CSV table of C-alpha atoms in Angstrom, one decimal:
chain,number,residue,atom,x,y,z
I,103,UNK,CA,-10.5,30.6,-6.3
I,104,UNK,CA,-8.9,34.0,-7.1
I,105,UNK,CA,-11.0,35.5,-4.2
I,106,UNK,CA,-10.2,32.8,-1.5
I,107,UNK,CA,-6.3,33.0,-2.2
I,108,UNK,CA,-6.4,36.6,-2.2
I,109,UNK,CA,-8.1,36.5,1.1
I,110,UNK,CA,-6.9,33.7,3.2
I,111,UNK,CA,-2.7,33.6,1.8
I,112,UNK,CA,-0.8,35.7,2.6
I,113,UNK,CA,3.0,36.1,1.9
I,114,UNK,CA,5.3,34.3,4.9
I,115,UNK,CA,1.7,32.1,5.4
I,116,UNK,CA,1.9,28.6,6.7
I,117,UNK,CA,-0.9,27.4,4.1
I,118,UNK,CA,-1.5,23.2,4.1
I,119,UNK,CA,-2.4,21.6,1.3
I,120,UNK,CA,-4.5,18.4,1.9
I,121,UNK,CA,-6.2,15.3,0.2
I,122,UNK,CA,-5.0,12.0,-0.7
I,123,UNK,CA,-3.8,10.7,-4.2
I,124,UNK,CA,-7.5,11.8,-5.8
I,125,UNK,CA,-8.7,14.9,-4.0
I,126,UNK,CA,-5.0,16.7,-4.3
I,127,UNK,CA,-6.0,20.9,-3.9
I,128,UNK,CA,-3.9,21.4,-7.3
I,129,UNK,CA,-5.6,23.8,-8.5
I,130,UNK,CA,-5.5,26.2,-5.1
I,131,UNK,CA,-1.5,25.4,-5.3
I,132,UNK,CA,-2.0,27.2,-9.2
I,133,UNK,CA,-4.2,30.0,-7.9
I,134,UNK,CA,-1.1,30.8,-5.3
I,135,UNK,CA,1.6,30.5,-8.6
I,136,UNK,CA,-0.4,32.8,-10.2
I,137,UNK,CA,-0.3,35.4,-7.5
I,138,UNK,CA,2.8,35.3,-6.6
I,139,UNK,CA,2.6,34.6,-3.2
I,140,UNK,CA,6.0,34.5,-1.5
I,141,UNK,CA,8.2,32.8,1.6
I,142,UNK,CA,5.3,30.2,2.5
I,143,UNK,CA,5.6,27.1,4.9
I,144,UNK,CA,3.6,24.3,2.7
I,145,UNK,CA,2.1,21.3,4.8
I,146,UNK,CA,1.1,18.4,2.7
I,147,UNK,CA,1.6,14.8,4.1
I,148,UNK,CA,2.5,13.6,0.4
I,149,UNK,CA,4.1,16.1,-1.0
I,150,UNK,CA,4.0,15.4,-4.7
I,151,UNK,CA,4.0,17.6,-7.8
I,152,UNK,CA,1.7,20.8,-6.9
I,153,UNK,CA,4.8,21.3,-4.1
I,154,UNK,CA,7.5,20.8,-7.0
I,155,UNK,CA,5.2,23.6,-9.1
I,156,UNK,CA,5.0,25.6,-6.4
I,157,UNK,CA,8.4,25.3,-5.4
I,158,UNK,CA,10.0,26.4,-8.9
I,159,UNK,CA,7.9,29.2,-9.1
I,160,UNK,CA,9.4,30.4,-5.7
I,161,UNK,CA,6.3,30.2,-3.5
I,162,UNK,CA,7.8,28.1,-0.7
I,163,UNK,CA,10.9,28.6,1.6
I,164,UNK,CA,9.9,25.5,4.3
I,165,UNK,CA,8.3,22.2,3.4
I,166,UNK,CA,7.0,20.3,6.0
I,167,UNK,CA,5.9,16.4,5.0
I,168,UNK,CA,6.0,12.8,5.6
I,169,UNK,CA,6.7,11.3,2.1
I,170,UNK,CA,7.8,13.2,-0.8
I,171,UNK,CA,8.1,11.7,-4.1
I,172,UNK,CA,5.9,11.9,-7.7
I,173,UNK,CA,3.9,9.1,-6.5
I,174,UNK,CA,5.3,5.7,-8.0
I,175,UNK,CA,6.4,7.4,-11.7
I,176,UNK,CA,9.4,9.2,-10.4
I,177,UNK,CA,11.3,12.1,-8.5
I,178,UNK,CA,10.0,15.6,-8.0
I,179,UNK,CA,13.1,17.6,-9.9
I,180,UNK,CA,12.6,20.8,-8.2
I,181,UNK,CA,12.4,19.6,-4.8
I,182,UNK,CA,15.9,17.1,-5.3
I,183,UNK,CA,17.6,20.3,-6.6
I,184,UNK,CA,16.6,22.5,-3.9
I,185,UNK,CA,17.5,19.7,-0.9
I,186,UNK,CA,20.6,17.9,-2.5
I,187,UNK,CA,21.7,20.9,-3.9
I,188,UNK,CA,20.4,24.6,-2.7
I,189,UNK,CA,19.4,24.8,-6.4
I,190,UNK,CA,18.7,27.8,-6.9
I,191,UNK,CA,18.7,28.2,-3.1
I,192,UNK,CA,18.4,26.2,-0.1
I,193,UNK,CA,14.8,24.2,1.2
I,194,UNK,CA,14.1,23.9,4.6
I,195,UNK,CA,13.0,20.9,5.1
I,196,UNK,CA,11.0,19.3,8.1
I,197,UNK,CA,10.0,15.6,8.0
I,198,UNK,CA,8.2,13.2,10.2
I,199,UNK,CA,6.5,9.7,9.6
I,200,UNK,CA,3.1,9.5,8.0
I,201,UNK,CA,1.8,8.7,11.2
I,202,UNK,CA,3.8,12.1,13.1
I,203,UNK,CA,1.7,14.1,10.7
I,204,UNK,CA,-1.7,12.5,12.0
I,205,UNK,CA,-0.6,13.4,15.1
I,206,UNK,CA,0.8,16.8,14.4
I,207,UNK,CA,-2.8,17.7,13.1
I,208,UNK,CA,-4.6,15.7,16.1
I,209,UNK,CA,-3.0,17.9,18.2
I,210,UNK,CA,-3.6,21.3,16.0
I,211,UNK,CA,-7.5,20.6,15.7
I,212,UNK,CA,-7.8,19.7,19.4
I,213,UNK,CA,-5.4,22.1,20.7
I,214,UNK,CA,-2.8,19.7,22.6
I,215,UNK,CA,0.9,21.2,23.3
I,216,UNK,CA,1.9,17.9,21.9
I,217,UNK,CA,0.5,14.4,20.8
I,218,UNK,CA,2.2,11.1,21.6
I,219,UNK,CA,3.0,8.3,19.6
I,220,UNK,CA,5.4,4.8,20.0
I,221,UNK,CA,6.3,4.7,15.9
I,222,UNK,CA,9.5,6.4,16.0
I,223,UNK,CA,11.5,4.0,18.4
I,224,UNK,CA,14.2,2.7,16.1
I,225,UNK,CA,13.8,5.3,14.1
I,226,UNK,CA,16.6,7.8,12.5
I,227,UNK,CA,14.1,10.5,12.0
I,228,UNK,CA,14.3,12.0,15.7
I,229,UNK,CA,18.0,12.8,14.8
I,230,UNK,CA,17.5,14.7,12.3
I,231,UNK,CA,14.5,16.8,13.2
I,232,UNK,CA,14.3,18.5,16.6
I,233,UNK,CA,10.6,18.9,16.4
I,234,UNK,CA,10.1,15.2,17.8
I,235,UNK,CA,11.1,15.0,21.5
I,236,UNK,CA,10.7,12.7,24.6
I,237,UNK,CA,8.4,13.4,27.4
I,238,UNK,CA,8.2,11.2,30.5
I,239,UNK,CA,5.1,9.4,31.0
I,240,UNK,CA,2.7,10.3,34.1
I,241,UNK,CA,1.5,6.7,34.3
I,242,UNK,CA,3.8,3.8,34.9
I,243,UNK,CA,4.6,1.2,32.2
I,244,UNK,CA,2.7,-2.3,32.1
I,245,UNK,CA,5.6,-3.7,34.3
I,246,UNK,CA,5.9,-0.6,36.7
I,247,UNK,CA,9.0,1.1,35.3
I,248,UNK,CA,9.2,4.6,34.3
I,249,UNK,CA,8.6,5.2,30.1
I,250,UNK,CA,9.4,7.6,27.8
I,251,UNK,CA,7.7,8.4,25.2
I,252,UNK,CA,7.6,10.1,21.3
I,253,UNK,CA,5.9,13.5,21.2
I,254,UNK,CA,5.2,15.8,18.1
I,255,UNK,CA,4.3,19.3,18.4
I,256,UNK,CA,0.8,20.4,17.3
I,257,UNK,CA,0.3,22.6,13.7
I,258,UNK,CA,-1.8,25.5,12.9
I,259,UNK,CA,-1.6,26.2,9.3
I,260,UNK,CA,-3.0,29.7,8.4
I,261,UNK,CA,-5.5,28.0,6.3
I,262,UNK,CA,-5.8,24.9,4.9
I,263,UNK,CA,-7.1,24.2,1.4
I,264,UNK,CA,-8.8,20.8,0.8
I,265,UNK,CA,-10.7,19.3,-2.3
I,266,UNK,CA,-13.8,17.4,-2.0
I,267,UNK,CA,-16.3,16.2,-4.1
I,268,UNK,CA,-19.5,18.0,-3.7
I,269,UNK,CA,-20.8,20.8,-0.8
I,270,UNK,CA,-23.6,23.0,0.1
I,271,UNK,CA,-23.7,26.7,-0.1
I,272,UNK,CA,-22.7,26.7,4.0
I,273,UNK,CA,-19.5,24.7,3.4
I,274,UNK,CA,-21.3,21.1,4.6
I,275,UNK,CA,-18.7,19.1,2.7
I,276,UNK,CA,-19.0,15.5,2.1
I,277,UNK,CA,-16.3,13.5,0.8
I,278,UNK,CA,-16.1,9.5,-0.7
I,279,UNK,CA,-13.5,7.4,-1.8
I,280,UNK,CA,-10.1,7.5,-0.1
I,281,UNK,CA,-9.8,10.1,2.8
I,282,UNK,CA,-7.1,11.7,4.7
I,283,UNK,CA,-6.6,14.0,7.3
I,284,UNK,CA,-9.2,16.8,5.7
I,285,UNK,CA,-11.2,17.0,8.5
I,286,UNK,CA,-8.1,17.1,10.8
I,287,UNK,CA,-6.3,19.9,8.9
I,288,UNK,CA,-9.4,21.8,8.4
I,289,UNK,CA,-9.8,21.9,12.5
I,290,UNK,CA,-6.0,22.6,13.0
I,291,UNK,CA,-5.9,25.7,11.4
I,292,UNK,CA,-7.3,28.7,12.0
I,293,UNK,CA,-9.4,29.9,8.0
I,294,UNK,CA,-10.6,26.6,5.8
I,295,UNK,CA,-10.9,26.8,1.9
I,296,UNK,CA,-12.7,23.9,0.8
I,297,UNK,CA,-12.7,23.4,-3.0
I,298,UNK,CA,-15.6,21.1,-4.3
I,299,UNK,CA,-16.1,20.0,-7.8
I,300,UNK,CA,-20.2,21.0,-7.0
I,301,UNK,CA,-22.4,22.8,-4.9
I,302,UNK,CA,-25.2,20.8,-3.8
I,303,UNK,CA,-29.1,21.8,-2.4
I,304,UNK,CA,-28.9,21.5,1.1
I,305,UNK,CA,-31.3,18.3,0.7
I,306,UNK,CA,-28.8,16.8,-0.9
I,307,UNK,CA,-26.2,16.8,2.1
I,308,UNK,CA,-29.1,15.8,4.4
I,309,UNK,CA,-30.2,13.0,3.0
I,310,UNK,CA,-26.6,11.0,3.1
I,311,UNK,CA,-25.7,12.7,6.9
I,312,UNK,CA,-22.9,10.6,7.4
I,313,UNK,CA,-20.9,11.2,4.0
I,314,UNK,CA,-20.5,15.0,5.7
I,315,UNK,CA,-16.7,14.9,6.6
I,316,UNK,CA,-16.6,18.0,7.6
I,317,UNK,CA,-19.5,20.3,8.8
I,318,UNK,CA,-20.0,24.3,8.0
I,319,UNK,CA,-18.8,25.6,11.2
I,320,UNK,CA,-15.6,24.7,10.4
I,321,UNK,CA,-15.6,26.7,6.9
I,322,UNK,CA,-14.7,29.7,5.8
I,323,UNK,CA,-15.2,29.7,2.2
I,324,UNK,CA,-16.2,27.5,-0.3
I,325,UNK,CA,-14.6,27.1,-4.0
I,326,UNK,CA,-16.7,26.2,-7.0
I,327,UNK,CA,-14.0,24.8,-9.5
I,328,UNK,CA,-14.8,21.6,-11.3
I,329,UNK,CA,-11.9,19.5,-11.9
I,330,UNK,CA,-9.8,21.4,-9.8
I,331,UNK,CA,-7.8,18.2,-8.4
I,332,UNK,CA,-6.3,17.2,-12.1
I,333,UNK,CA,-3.9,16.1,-12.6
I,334,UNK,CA,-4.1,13.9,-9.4
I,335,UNK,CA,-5.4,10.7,-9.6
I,336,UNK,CA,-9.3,11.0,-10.6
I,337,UNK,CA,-10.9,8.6,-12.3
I,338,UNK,CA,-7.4,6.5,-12.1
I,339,UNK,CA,-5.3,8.4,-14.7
I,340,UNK,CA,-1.6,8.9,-14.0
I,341,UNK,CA,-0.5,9.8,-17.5
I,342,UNK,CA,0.7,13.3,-16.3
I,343,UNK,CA,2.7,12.0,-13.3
I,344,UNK,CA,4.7,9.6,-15.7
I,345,UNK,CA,5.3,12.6,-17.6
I,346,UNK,CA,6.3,14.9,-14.8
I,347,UNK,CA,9.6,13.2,-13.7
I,348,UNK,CA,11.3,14.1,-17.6
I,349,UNK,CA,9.6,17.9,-16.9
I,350,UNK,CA,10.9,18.4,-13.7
I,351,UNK,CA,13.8,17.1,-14.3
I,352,UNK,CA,14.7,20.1,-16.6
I,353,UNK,CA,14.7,23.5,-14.8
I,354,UNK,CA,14.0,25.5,-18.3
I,355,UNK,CA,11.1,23.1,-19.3
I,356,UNK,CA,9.7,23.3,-15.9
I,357,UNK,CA,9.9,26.6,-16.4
I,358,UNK,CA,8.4,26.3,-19.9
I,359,UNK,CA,5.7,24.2,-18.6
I,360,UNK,CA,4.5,27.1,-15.6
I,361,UNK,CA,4.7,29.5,-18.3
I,362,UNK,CA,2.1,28.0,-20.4
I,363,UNK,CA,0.1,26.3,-18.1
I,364,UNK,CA,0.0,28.3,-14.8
I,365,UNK,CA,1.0,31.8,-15.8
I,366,UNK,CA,-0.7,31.3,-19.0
I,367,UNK,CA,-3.8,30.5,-18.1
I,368,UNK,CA,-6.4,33.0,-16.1
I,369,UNK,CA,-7.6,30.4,-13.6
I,370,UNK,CA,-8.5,26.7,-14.1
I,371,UNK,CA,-11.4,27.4,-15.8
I,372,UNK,CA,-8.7,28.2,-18.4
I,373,UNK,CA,-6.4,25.3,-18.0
I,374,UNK,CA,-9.7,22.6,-18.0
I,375,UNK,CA,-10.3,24.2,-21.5
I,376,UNK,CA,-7.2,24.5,-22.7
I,377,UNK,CA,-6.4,20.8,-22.2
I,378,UNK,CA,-10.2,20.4,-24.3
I,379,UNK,CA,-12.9,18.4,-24.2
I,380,UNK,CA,-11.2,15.5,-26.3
I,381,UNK,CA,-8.6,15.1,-23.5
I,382,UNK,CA,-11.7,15.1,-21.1
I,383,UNK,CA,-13.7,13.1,-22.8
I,384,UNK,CA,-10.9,10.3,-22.7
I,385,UNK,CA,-11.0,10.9,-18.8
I,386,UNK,CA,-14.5,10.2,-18.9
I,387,UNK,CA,-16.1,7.3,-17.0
I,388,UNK,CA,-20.1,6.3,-16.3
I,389,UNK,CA,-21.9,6.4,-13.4
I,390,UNK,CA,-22.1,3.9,-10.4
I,391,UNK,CA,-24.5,5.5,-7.8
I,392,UNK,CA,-24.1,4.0,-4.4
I,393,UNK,CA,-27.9,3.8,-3.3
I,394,UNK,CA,-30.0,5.6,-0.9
I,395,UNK,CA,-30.4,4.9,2.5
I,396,UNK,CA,-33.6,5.2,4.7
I,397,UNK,CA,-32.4,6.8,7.8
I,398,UNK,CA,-36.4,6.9,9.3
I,399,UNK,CA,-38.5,9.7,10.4
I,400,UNK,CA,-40.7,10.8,13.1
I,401,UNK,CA,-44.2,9.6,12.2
């Protein structure tokens, strides 16, 4: 992780951060603490704690989101200070609808000036974000007239970090479970990290084709860090985001907490064992295998 960061982010970077509620990149958001990286644009379409971490330890200057909140335990502390407050100094701050940011990398990955989209009609969000415009249709509406319709520009992070479960030396990365817009992001900008909690034979990845979200071509490096999504929401736990609202809340503890956690730990190998194999073992949980799948041969 050390190696990718230092490679692929660099200072003023538009860097996006994706994976939803279980495959959060949190610890690629530490690695970029760690080295100080500086005036960033962060993309995340649920912009939850790692964006408040990385936010007090002065990372990011522009947030650009679609939700942004400590998931359903509380308010991100850092992120409230910085927006209702320009505490310690101002955040700028770009949202659009869950939905917008689909689009926004749709249009990124296949290279379109803009994407369209009917979900903001009614909407208060076009008034305060100048990003989402009107364009006139070519085609005429189902009753002849003339329409106009939503449009959101395209974005092409840097790089995009994303976690998945397991990969292949080549960066064939297959994901399970809840997914986002991986793939999507991955294609929209222009390096990939993916971070995988193993490295699989390349049997493996063959033999399940279609759990391949997203294929080597499309990587640029691949991170080995086990466990690198806690604390998001593997295996179910959500003790640390209950926790999180009092932290945050408190500028010196926040502080406190980056200091010992973040700062003080080499990498994430570190944190893992610092939090120790009790705490893991509490996380624990047994196997349920999904089966295999005969996909045929050529006899």
């Amino acid at each position: 992780m050390r190696e990718a960061v230092a490679a692929f982010v660099q200072d003023g970077d538009t860097v996006s951060l994706e994976g939803f509620t279980h495959l959060i990149p949190t610890a690629a958001g530490h690695e970029i603490i760690r080295q100080g990286r500086r005036d960033l644009t962060v993309v995340r379409m649920t912009a939850d704690i790692v964006v408040d971490q990385m936010l007090a330890a002065g990372c990011v200057t522009r947030l650009v989101s679609s939700f942004v909140g400590n998931s359903s335990a509380g308010s991100l502390g850092e992120l409230r200070r910085r927006i209702e407050h320009a505490d310690p100094e101002p955040l700028v701050f770009e949202e659009y609808s869950h939905y917008g940011m689909v689009c926004r990398y749709l249009a990124g990955a296949q290279r379109l000036p803009f994407y369209p989209l009917r979900s903001y009609a009614g909407s208060d969000l076009p008034s305060v974000n100048p990003g989402i415009r009107k364009v006139t249709s070519p085609y005429p509406a189902a009753d002849g007239s003339t329409e106009d319709i939503y449009v959101v520009p395209p974005v092409h992070p840097d790089v995009t970090f994303i976690h998945a479960q397991r990969a292949d030396r080549r960066g064939n990365t297959q994901i399970w479970g809840l997914t986002g817009v991986q793939a999507e992001a991955v294609y929209a900008a222009e390096k990939a990290v993916v971070v995988v909690e193993e490295l699989v034979a390349d049997e493996v990845i063959r033999a399940d084709p279609n759990r391949t979200l997203v294929p080597a071509h499309a990587v640029d490096a691949v991170v080995l860090c086990p466990r690198g999504a806690h604390p998001s929401f593997a295996q179910g736990y959500n003790a640390f985001y209950r926790a999180w609202s009092a932290i945050s809340k408190d500028p010196a503890r926040l502080r406190g907490w980056l200091e010992e956690w973040v700062y003080g730990t080499a990498d994430h190998a570190a944190y893992v064992a610092k939090l120790g194999e009790e705490f893991w073992a509490g996380l624990a949980v047994g196997e349920a295998p999904s089966g295999s799948v005969d996909y045929g041969r050529r006899l």
